[in-house]
Coordinates of C-alpha atoms and ligand atoms in Angstrom, one line a residue:
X1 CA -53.4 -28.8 47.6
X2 CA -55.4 -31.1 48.9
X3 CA -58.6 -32.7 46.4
X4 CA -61.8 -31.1 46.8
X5 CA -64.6 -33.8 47.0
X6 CA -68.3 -34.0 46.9
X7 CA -69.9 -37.3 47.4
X8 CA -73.6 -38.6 46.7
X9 CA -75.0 -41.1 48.5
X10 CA -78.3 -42.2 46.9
X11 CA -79.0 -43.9 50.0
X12 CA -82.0 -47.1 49.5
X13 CA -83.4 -44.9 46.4
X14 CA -83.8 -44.6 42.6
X15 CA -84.8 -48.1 40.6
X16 CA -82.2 -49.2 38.3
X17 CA -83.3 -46.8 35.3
X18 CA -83.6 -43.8 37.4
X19 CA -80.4 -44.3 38.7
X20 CA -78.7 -44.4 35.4
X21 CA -80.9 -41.8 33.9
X22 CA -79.4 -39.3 37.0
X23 CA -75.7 -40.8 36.7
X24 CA -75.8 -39.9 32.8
X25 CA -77.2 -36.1 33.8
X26 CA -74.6 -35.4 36.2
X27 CA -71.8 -36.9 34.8
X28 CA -72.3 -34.4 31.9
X29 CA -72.4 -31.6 33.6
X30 CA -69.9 -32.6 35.1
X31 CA -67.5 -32.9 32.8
X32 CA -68.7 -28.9 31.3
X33 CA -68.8 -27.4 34.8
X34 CA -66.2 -28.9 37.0
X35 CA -62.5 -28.4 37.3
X36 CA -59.4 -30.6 37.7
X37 CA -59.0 -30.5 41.3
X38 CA -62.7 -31.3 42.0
X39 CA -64.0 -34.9 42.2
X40 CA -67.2 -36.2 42.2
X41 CA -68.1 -40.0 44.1
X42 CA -71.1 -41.3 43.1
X43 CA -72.6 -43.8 46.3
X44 CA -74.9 -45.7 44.7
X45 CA -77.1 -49.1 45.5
X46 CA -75.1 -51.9 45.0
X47 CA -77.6 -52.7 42.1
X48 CA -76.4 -49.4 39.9
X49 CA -72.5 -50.0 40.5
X50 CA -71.6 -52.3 37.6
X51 CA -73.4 -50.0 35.4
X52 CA -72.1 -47.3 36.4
X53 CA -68.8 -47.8 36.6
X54 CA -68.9 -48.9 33.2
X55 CA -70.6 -45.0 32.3
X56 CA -68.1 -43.2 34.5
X57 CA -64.9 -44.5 32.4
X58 CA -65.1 -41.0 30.0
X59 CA -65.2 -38.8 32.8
X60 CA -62.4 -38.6 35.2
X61 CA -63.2 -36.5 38.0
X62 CA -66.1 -38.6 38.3
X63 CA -65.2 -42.1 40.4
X64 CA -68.1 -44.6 41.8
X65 CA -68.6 -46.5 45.8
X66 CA -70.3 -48.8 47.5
X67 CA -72.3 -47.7 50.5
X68 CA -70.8 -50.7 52.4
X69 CA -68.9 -53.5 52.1
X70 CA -68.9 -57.0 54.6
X71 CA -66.2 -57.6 57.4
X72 CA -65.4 -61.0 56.1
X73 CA -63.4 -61.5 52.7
X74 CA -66.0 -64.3 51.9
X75 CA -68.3 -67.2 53.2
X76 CA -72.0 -67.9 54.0
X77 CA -72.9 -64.5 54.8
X78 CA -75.9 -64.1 52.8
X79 CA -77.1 -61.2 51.4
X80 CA -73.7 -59.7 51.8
X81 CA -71.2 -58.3 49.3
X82 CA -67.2 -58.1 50.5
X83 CA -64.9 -55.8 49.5
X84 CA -62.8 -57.5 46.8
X85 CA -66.1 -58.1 44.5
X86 CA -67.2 -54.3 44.6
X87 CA -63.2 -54.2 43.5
X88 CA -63.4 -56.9 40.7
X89 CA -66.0 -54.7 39.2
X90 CA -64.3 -51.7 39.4
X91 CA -65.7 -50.1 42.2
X92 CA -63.0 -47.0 43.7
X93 CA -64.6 -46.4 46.9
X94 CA -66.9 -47.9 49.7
X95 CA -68.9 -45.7 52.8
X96 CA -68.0 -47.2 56.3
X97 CA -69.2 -46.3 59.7
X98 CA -72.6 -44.1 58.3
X99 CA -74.3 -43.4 61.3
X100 CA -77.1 -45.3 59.5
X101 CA -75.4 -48.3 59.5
X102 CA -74.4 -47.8 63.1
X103 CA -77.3 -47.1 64.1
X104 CA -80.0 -49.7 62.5
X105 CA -77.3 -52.4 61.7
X106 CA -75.5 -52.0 64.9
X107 CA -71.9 -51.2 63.3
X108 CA -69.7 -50.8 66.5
X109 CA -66.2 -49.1 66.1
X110 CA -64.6 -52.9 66.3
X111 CA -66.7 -54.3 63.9
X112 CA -65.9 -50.7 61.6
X113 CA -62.0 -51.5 62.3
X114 CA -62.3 -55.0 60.8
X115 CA -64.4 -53.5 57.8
X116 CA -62.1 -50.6 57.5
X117 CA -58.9 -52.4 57.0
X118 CA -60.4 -55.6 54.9
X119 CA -61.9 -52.7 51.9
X120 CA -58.4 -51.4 51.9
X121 CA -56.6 -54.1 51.8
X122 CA -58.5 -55.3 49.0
X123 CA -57.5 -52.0 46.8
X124 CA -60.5 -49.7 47.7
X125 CA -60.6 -46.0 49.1
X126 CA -62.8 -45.6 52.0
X127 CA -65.0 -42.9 52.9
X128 CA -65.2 -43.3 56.6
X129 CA -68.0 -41.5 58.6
X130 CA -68.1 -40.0 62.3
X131 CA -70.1 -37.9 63.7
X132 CA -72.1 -37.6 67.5
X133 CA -75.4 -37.5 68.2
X134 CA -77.4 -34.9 69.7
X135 CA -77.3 -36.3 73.0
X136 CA -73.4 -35.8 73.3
X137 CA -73.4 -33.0 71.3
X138 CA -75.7 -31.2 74.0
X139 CA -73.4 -32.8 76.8
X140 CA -70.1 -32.0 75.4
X141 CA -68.9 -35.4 74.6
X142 CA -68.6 -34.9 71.0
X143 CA -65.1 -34.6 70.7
X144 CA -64.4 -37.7 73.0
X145 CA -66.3 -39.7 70.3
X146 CA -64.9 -38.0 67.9
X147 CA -61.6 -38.9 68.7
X148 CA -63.0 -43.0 69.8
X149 CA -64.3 -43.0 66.4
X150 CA -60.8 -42.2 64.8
X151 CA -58.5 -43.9 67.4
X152 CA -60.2 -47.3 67.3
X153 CA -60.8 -48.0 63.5
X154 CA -58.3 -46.0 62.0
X155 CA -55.3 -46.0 64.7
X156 CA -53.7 -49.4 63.4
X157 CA -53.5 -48.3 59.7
X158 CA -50.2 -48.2 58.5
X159 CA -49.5 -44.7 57.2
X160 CA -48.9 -45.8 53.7
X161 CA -52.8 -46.7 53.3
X162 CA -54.1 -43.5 55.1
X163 CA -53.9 -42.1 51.7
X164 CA -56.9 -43.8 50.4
X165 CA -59.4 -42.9 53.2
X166 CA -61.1 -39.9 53.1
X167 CA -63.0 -38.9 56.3
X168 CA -66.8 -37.5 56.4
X169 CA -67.6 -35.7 59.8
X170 CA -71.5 -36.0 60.0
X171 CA -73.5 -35.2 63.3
X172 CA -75.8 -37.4 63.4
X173 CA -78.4 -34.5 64.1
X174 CA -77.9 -32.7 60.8
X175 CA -78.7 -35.9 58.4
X176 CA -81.6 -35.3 57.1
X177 CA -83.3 -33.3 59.4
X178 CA -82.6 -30.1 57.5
X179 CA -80.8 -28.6 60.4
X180 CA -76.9 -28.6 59.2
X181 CA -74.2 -27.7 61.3
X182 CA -72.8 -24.0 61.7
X183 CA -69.7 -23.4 59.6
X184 CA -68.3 -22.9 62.9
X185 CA -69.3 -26.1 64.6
X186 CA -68.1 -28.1 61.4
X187 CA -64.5 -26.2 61.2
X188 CA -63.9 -26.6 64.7
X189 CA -64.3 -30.2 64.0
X190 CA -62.8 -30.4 61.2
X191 CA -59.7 -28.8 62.7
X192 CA -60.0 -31.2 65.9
X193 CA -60.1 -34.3 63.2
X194 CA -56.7 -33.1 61.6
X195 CA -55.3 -32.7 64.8
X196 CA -56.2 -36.3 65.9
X197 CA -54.8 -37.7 62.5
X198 CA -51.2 -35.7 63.0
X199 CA -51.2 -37.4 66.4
X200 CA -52.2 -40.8 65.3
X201 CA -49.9 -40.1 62.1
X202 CA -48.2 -37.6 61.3
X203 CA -48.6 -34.1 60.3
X204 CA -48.1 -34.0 56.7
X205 CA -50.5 -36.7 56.4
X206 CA -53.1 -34.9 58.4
X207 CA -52.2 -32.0 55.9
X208 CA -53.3 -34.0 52.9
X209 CA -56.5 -36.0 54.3
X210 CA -59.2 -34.9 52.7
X211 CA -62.2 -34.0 55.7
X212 CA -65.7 -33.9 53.7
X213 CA -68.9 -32.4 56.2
X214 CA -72.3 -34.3 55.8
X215 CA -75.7 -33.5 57.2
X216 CA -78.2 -31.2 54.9
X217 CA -75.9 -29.7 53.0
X218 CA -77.4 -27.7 49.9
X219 CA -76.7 -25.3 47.1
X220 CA -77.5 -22.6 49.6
X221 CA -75.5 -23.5 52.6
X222 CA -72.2 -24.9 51.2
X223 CA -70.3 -21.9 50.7
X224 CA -70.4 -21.0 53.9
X225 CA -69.0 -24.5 55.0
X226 CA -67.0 -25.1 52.2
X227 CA -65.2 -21.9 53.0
X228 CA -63.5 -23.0 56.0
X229 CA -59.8 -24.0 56.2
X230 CA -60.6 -27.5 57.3
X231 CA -64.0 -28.6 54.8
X232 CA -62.5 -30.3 51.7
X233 CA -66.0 -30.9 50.5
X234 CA -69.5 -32.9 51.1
X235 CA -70.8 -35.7 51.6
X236 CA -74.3 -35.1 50.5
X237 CA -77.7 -37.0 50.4
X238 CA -81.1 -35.7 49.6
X239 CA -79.4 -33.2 47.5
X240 CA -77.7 -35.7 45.7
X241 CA -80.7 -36.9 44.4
X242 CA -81.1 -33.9 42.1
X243 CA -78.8 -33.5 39.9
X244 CA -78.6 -29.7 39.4
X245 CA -78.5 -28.9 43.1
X246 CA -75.5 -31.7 43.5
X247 CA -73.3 -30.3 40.4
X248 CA -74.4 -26.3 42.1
X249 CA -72.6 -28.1 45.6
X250 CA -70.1 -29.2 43.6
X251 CA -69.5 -26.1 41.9
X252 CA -69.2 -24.0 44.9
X253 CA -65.4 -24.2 45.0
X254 CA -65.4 -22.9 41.6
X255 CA -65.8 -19.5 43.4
X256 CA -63.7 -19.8 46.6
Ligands
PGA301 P1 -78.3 -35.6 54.1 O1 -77.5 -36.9 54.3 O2 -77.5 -34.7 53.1 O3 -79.7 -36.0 53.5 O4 -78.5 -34.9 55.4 C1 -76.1 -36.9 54.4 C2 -75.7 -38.4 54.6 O5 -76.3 -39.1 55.3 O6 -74.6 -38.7 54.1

């Protein structure tokens, strides 16, 4: 069965305090309302992570990432953090390819291959996100990029560390704009994502990948999505700001 995941990312918010005050909150519940096969990924500023991986270590469906990592393994790069420091503090998993980043840090699909492969190879599990904008959504291009997205960063993995990427499909139009994607829009992504992965892998890897959806989910709407065969889960951000309304996203799959 494949693991059942919602992730937060806290995005550029909460000061160092706040952040640790909301960890602590939804790390208990947590551990009273969750089951075995559910995980929880907190994304937090790089500022938070030492702290809370430190917090996390009594709670073990609760693991901690980065929200990005840099392409080089080290150098003058300032301002930048690489991949094997978030690891030497214990960091699990890192965000790549957030339509954010690709958007207002200009995060092409080579640069995301290069960023990809250096956060695995230095031990981490990546969270890697696609999605299309509205424009090619509305033109029917968004499985094209889609499948771009996939081929070109993930398609020179070797199979063994496919295992430790988890994919978020996130149209650009639903983050944070309140309008989320159809259940049926997402499966029939979802299902087109597993399709590419058995073709760029193999099947019974494609069986196993966990796909999360991202873009306005909330306590009300992630049934519905969660529901379908193909959504393992969220990838959630305003909501994940709050910590009842993340653990009631979380605990959806307590009732499917
Ligand atoms: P949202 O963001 O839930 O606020 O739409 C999702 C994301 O950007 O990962």
């Amino acid at each position: 069965m494949r693991k059942k995941i919602v992730a937060g990312n806290w995005k550029m918010n909460l000061n160092y305090l706040e952040g640790v005050s909301l960890f602590s909150e939804i790390s208990n519940m947590a551990k009273d309302e969750l089951t075995n096969n559910q995980q929880l990924i907190i994304c937090s500023p790089f500022i938070h992570l030492q702290s809370l991986v430190q917090l996390s270590k009594g709670y073990e469906n609760v693991s901690i990432g980065a929200q990005n990592c840099h392409s080089e393994e080290k150098g003058a790069y300032t301002g930048e953090v690489s991949a094997s420091q978030l690891h030497s503090i214990g960091v699990e998993y890192v965000i790549l390819g957030h339509s954010e980043r690709r958007l207002y840090f200009q995060e092409d699909n080579q640069l995301l291959e290069k960023k990809v492969a250096l956060a695995l190879k230095n031990n981490l599990k990546v969270i890697y996100c696609i999605g299309e904008t509205l424009e090619e959504r509305e033109s029917q291009q968004y499985l094209k990029v889609i499948a771009e997205q996939l081929k070109s960063v993930l398609g020179g993995l070797n199979p063994q560390v496919m295992k430790n990427v988890v994919i978020a499909y996130e149209p650009v139009w639903a983050i944070g704009t309140g309008k989320t994607a159809s259940p049926e829009q997402a499966q029939e992504v979802h299902a087109y994502i597993r399709e590419q992965i058995s073709s760029l892998f193999d099947a019974q890897l494609a069986l196993e990948t966990s796909i999360l959806y991202g873009g306005s989910c909330n306590p009300t709407n992630a049934e519905s999505l969660f529901s379908q065969a193909d959504i393992d889960g969220g990838l959630i951000g305003g909501a994940s700001l709050k910590s009842r309304d993340f653990l009631d996203i979380a605990k959806t799959f307590n009732s499917l």
